[in-house]
Amino acid sequence: MANSATRTSSSTASDASLLEKLGVDIDPELLSLALTHRSWAYENGQVPHNERLEFLGDSVLGQAVTVRLYTGHPDLDEGSLAKRRASVVSTVALAEVARGISLGDHLRLGVGEDRTGGRDKDSILADTMEAVIGATYLSAGPDAATSLVLRLVEPLLDDPERYGVAMDPKTGLQELAARLERPAPVYTVESTGPDHDRVFTAVVRVGDHASTGVGTSKKQAEMAAALTAWRELNTRA
């Protein structure tokens, strides 16, 4: 019983820390559900997990970003608006947002998923971010959920160069390397885990700079590594 109480107390403290970063009140049970990956649910007696909340959050996210782009950019045509929206709500972009609030530290993952780098997988981070948005919608209403979305994605909305980079990080990194007169990016990829649940880790080197990305495919890992490298090199520049 003492161990169980300790885990509950630790989880509550962790959730409180996340809520402080989010700046919004979310029902504790809904927040716990939003942070529960299906791997954890499976290992704990098929309890509910966050995929329904993810479905809801995806819609809330899309609407908030669409309205913000439409009202904020009356000069852009439909194609340009669609391109910007797609990049902001992409898996890579949402994972970047999630890392910005250390969302991975708060995930409830199964033992196997945790051991294979699940806390830093773009797909898991992005899906959980959407689930948190869904939980916010149910707990605090549409206005609070929209406000949360816009706070989280504001850096992407206000940085047009990131639109192209979020959609195609490898090309963005190659172009940045050329502008900085650095060598072209070189990628190496390794994989671990069983065939049905492989985890890929990519390292991209641009001269003496190296960045790492993790994904469920070689392509996804390379894209994650490229986006990290682009962000780090662009910040230096």
mmCIF file of N, CA, C and O in Angstrom, residues 156-202:
data_model
loop_
_atom_site.group_PDB
_atom_site.id
_atom_site.type_symbol
_atom_site.label_atom_id
_atom_site.label_comp_id
_atom_site.label_asym_id
_atom_site.label_seq_id
_atom_site.Cartn_x
_atom_site.Cartn_y
_atom_site.Cartn_z
ATOM 1 N N LEU A 156 5.321 28.612 -33.972
ATOM 2 C CA LEU A 156 5.293 28.115 -35.347
ATOM 3 C C LEU A 156 4.520 29.063 -36.251
ATOM 4 O O LEU A 156 4.913 29.316 -37.390
ATOM 5 N N LEU A 157 3.420 29.596 -35.744
ATOM 6 C CA LEU A 157 2.603 30.515 -36.541
ATOM 7 C C LEU A 157 3.354 31.803 -36.866
ATOM 8 O O LEU A 157 3.157 32.403 -37.912
ATOM 9 N N ASP A 158 4.214 32.228 -35.947
ATOM 10 C CA ASP A 158 4.926 33.489 -36.118
ATOM 11 C C ASP A 158 6.286 33.335 -36.782
ATOM 12 O O ASP A 158 7.032 34.298 -36.904
ATOM 13 N N ASP A 159 6.630 32.136 -37.200
ATOM 14 C CA ASP A 159 7.922 31.893 -37.839
ATOM 15 C C ASP A 159 7.687 31.212 -39.180
ATOM 16 O O ASP A 159 7.745 29.988 -39.282
ATOM 17 N N PRO A 160 7.404 31.990 -40.241
ATOM 18 C CA PRO A 160 7.055 31.404 -41.543
ATOM 19 C C PRO A 160 8.078 30.413 -42.063
ATOM 20 O O PRO A 160 7.726 29.452 -42.743
ATOM 21 N N GLU A 161 9.367 30.614 -41.766
ATOM 22 C CA GLU A 161 10.384 29.706 -42.294
ATOM 23 C C GLU A 161 10.175 28.287 -41.792
ATOM 24 O O GLU A 161 10.500 27.322 -42.462
ATOM 25 N N ARG A 162 9.580 28.168 -40.593
ATOM 26 C CA ARG A 162 9.379 26.840 -40.023
ATOM 27 C C ARG A 162 8.299 26.048 -40.752
ATOM 28 O O ARG A 162 8.230 24.838 -40.606
ATOM 29 N N TYR A 163 7.435 26.751 -41.488
ATOM 30 C CA TYR A 163 6.377 26.016 -42.188
ATOM 31 C C TYR A 163 6.995 24.986 -43.120
ATOM 32 O O TYR A 163 6.655 23.816 -43.103
ATOM 33 N N GLY A 164 7.902 25.442 -43.962
ATOM 34 C CA GLY A 164 8.540 24.524 -44.889
ATOM 35 C C GLY A 164 9.393 23.499 -44.175
ATOM 36 O O GLY A 164 9.429 22.335 -44.556
ATOM 37 N N VAL A 165 10.050 23.904 -43.113
ATOM 38 C CA VAL A 165 10.928 22.994 -42.378
ATOM 39 C C VAL A 165 10.125 21.895 -41.696
ATOM 40 O O VAL A 165 10.515 20.730 -41.716
ATOM 41 N N ALA A 166 8.987 22.243 -41.095
ATOM 42 C CA ALA A 166 8.166 21.236 -40.424
ATOM 43 C C ALA A 166 7.632 20.209 -41.406
ATOM 44 O O ALA A 166 7.483 19.038 -41.086
ATOM 45 N N MET A 167 7.335 20.646 -42.637
ATOM 46 C CA MET A 167 6.822 19.728 -43.650
ATOM 47 C C MET A 167 7.931 18.886 -44.263
ATOM 48 O O MET A 167 7.730 17.729 -44.618
ATOM 49 N N ASP A 168 9.121 19.473 -44.407
ATOM 50 C CA ASP A 168 10.232 18.770 -45.053
ATOM 51 C C ASP A 168 11.539 19.140 -44.352
ATOM 52 O O ASP A 168 12.342 19.912 -44.884
ATOM 53 N N PRO A 169 11.759 18.595 -43.155
ATOM 54 C CA PRO A 169 12.929 18.981 -42.363
ATOM 55 C C PRO A 169 14.257 18.699 -43.051
ATOM 56 O O PRO A 169 15.212 19.457 -42.889
ATOM 57 N N LYS A 170 14.337 17.610 -43.809
ATOM 58 C CA LYS A 170 15.610 17.245 -44.435
ATOM 59 C C LYS A 170 16.018 18.273 -45.483
ATOM 60 O O LYS A 170 17.182 18.680 -45.559
ATOM 61 N N THR A 171 15.057 18.723 -46.285
ATOM 62 C CA THR A 171 15.368 19.764 -47.272
ATOM 63 C C THR A 171 15.702 21.066 -46.574
ATOM 64 O O THR A 171 16.642 21.780 -46.970
ATOM 65 N N GLY A 172 14.946 21.396 -45.534
ATOM 66 C CA GLY A 172 15.212 22.626 -44.789
ATOM 67 C C GLY A 172 16.606 22.631 -44.201
ATOM 68 O O GLY A 172 17.307 23.648 -44.227
ATOM 69 N N LEU A 173 17.034 21.495 -43.659
ATOM 70 C CA LEU A 173 18.375 21.408 -43.076
ATOM 71 C C LEU A 173 19.446 21.516 -44.156
ATOM 72 O O LEU A 173 20.471 22.188 -43.956
ATOM 73 N N GLN A 174 19.213 20.899 -45.292
ATOM 74 C CA GLN A 174 20.176 20.967 -46.382
ATOM 75 C C GLN A 174 20.348 22.402 -46.865
ATOM 76 O O GLN A 174 21.469 22.868 -47.109
ATOM 77 N N GLU A 175 19.237 23.119 -46.974
ATOM 78 C CA GLU A 175 19.294 24.518 -47.414
ATOM 79 C C GLU A 175 19.987 25.393 -46.374
ATOM 80 O O GLU A 175 20.764 26.287 -46.720
ATOM 81 N N LEU A 176 19.711 25.137 -45.092
ATOM 82 C CA LEU A 176 20.355 25.911 -44.028
ATOM 83 C C LEU A 176 21.860 25.653 -44.019
ATOM 84 O O LEU A 176 22.662 26.588 -43.870
ATOM 85 N N ALA A 177 22.264 24.397 -44.192
ATOM 86 C CA ALA A 177 23.695 24.065 -44.220
ATOM 87 C C ALA A 177 24.394 24.799 -45.349
ATOM 88 O O ALA A 177 25.516 25.308 -45.185
ATOM 89 N N ALA A 178 23.728 24.880 -46.500
ATOM 90 C CA ALA A 178 24.317 25.587 -47.638
ATOM 91 C C ALA A 178 24.471 27.067 -47.334
ATOM 92 O O ALA A 178 25.501 27.682 -47.649
ATOM 93 N N ARG A 179 23.438 27.670 -46.718
ATOM 94 C CA ARG A 179 23.498 29.101 -46.386
ATOM 95 C C ARG A 179 24.609 29.393 -45.387
ATOM 96 O O ARG A 179 25.253 30.446 -45.429
ATOM 97 N N LEU A 180 24.835 28.437 -44.467
ATOM 98 C CA LEU A 180 25.873 28.624 -43.447
ATOM 99 C C LEU A 180 27.241 28.168 -43.931
ATOM 100 O O LEU A 180 28.214 28.205 -43.175
ATOM 101 N N GLU A 181 27.306 27.731 -45.213
ATOM 102 C CA GLU A 181 28.547 27.246 -45.820
ATOM 103 C C GLU A 181 29.138 26.087 -45.024
ATOM 104 O O GLU A 181 30.338 26.015 -44.776
ATOM 105 N N ARG A 182 28.254 25.171 -44.637
ATOM 106 C CA ARG A 182 28.667 23.957 -43.934
ATOM 107 C C ARG A 182 28.516 22.758 -44.862
ATOM 108 O O ARG A 182 27.809 22.823 -45.868
ATOM 109 N N PRO A 183 29.141 21.644 -44.525
ATOM 110 C CA PRO A 183 28.995 20.437 -45.356
ATOM 111 C C PRO A 183 27.544 19.972 -45.402
ATOM 112 O O PRO A 183 26.752 20.273 -44.498
ATOM 113 N N ALA A 184 27.210 19.239 -46.431
ATOM 114 C CA ALA A 184 25.860 18.687 -46.553
ATOM 115 C C ALA A 184 25.599 17.704 -45.414
ATOM 116 O O ALA A 184 26.518 17.017 -44.947
ATOM 117 N N PRO A 185 24.354 17.611 -44.942
ATOM 118 C CA PRO A 185 24.024 16.686 -43.850
ATOM 119 C C PRO A 185 24.301 15.230 -44.219
ATOM 120 O O PRO A 185 24.075 14.812 -45.356
ATOM 121 N N VAL A 186 24.787 14.472 -43.254
ATOM 122 C CA VAL A 186 25.041 13.043 -43.430
ATOM 123 C C VAL A 186 24.275 12.290 -42.341
ATOM 124 O O VAL A 186 24.406 12.605 -41.153
ATOM 125 N N TYR A 187 23.480 11.289 -42.746
ATOM 126 C CA TYR A 187 22.624 10.566 -41.811
ATOM 127 C C TYR A 187 23.120 9.148 -41.571
ATOM 128 O O TYR A 187 23.569 8.471 -42.511
ATOM 129 N N THR A 188 23.030 8.693 -40.331
ATOM 130 C CA THR A 188 23.242 7.288 -39.998
ATOM 131 C C THR A 188 22.050 6.861 -39.148
ATOM 132 O O THR A 188 21.564 7.629 -38.313
ATOM 133 N N VAL A 189 21.576 5.637 -39.375
ATOM 134 C CA VAL A 189 20.376 5.161 -38.678
ATOM 135 C C VAL A 189 20.616 3.774 -38.106
ATOM 136 O O VAL A 189 21.176 2.901 -38.782
ATOM 137 N N GLU A 190 20.193 3.572 -36.867
ATOM 138 C CA GLU A 190 20.232 2.260 -36.233
ATOM 139 C C GLU A 190 18.831 1.926 -35.744
ATOM 140 O O GLU A 190 18.011 2.830 -35.503
ATOM 141 N N SER A 191 18.547 0.622 -35.609
ATOM 142 C CA SER A 191 17.230 0.217 -35.132
ATOM 143 C C SER A 191 17.367 -0.817 -34.028
ATOM 144 O O SER A 191 18.338 -1.574 -33.971
ATOM 145 N N THR A 192 16.368 -0.838 -33.141
ATOM 146 C CA THR A 192 16.328 -1.805 -32.049
ATOM 147 C C THR A 192 14.906 -2.329 -31.914
ATOM 148 O O THR A 192 13.960 -1.753 -32.440
ATOM 149 N N GLY A 193 14.758 -3.421 -31.196
ATOM 150 C CA GLY A 193 13.446 -3.966 -30.926
ATOM 151 C C GLY A 193 13.031 -5.035 -31.919
ATOM 152 O O GLY A 193 13.678 -5.227 -32.958
ATOM 153 N N PRO A 194 11.925 -5.731 -31.624
ATOM 154 C CA PRO A 194 11.433 -6.796 -32.516
ATOM 155 C C PRO A 194 10.896 -6.219 -33.820
ATOM 156 O O PRO A 194 10.607 -5.020 -33.912
ATOM 157 N N ASP A 195 10.761 -7.077 -34.821
ATOM 158 C CA ASP A 195 10.336 -6.622 -36.145
ATOM 159 C C ASP A 195 8.992 -5.904 -36.121
ATOM 160 O O ASP A 195 8.773 -4.956 -36.883
ATOM 161 N N HIS A 196 8.084 -6.323 -35.255
ATOM 162 C CA HIS A 196 6.748 -5.712 -35.237
ATOM 163 C C HIS A 196 6.721 -4.407 -34.441
ATOM 164 O O HIS A 196 5.692 -3.712 -34.440
ATOM 165 N N ASP A 197 7.814 -4.070 -33.779
ATOM 166 C CA ASP A 197 7.835 -2.852 -32.962
ATOM 167 C C ASP A 197 9.237 -2.246 -32.974
ATOM 168 O O ASP A 197 9.840 -2.000 -31.936
ATOM 169 N N ARG A 198 9.753 -2.006 -34.177
ATOM 170 C CA ARG A 198 11.102 -1.452 -34.321
ATOM 171 C C ARG A 198 11.139 0.013 -33.908
ATOM 172 O O ARG A 198 10.184 0.769 -34.117
ATOM 173 N N VAL A 199 12.242 0.404 -33.319
ATOM 174 C CA VAL A 199 12.501 1.804 -32.979
ATOM 175 C C VAL A 199 13.767 2.229 -33.695
ATOM 176 O O VAL A 199 14.805 1.576 -33.575
ATOM 177 N N PHE A 200 13.671 3.307 -34.460
ATOM 178 C CA PHE A 200 14.795 3.782 -35.255
ATOM 179 C C PHE A 200 15.378 5.049 -34.620
ATOM 180 O O PHE A 200 14.635 5.948 -34.217
ATOM 181 N N THR A 201 16.691 5.082 -34.552
ATOM 182 C CA THR A 201 17.396 6.260 -34.041
ATOM 183 C C THR A 201 18.330 6.771 -35.125
ATOM 184 O O THR A 201 19.202 6.038 -35.605
ATOM 185 N N ALA A 202 18.124 8.009 -35.519
ATOM 186 C CA ALA A 202 18.936 8.616 -36.577
ATOM 187 C C ALA A 202 19.846 9.689 -35.991
ATOM 188 O O ALA A 202 19.455 10.424 -35.080
#
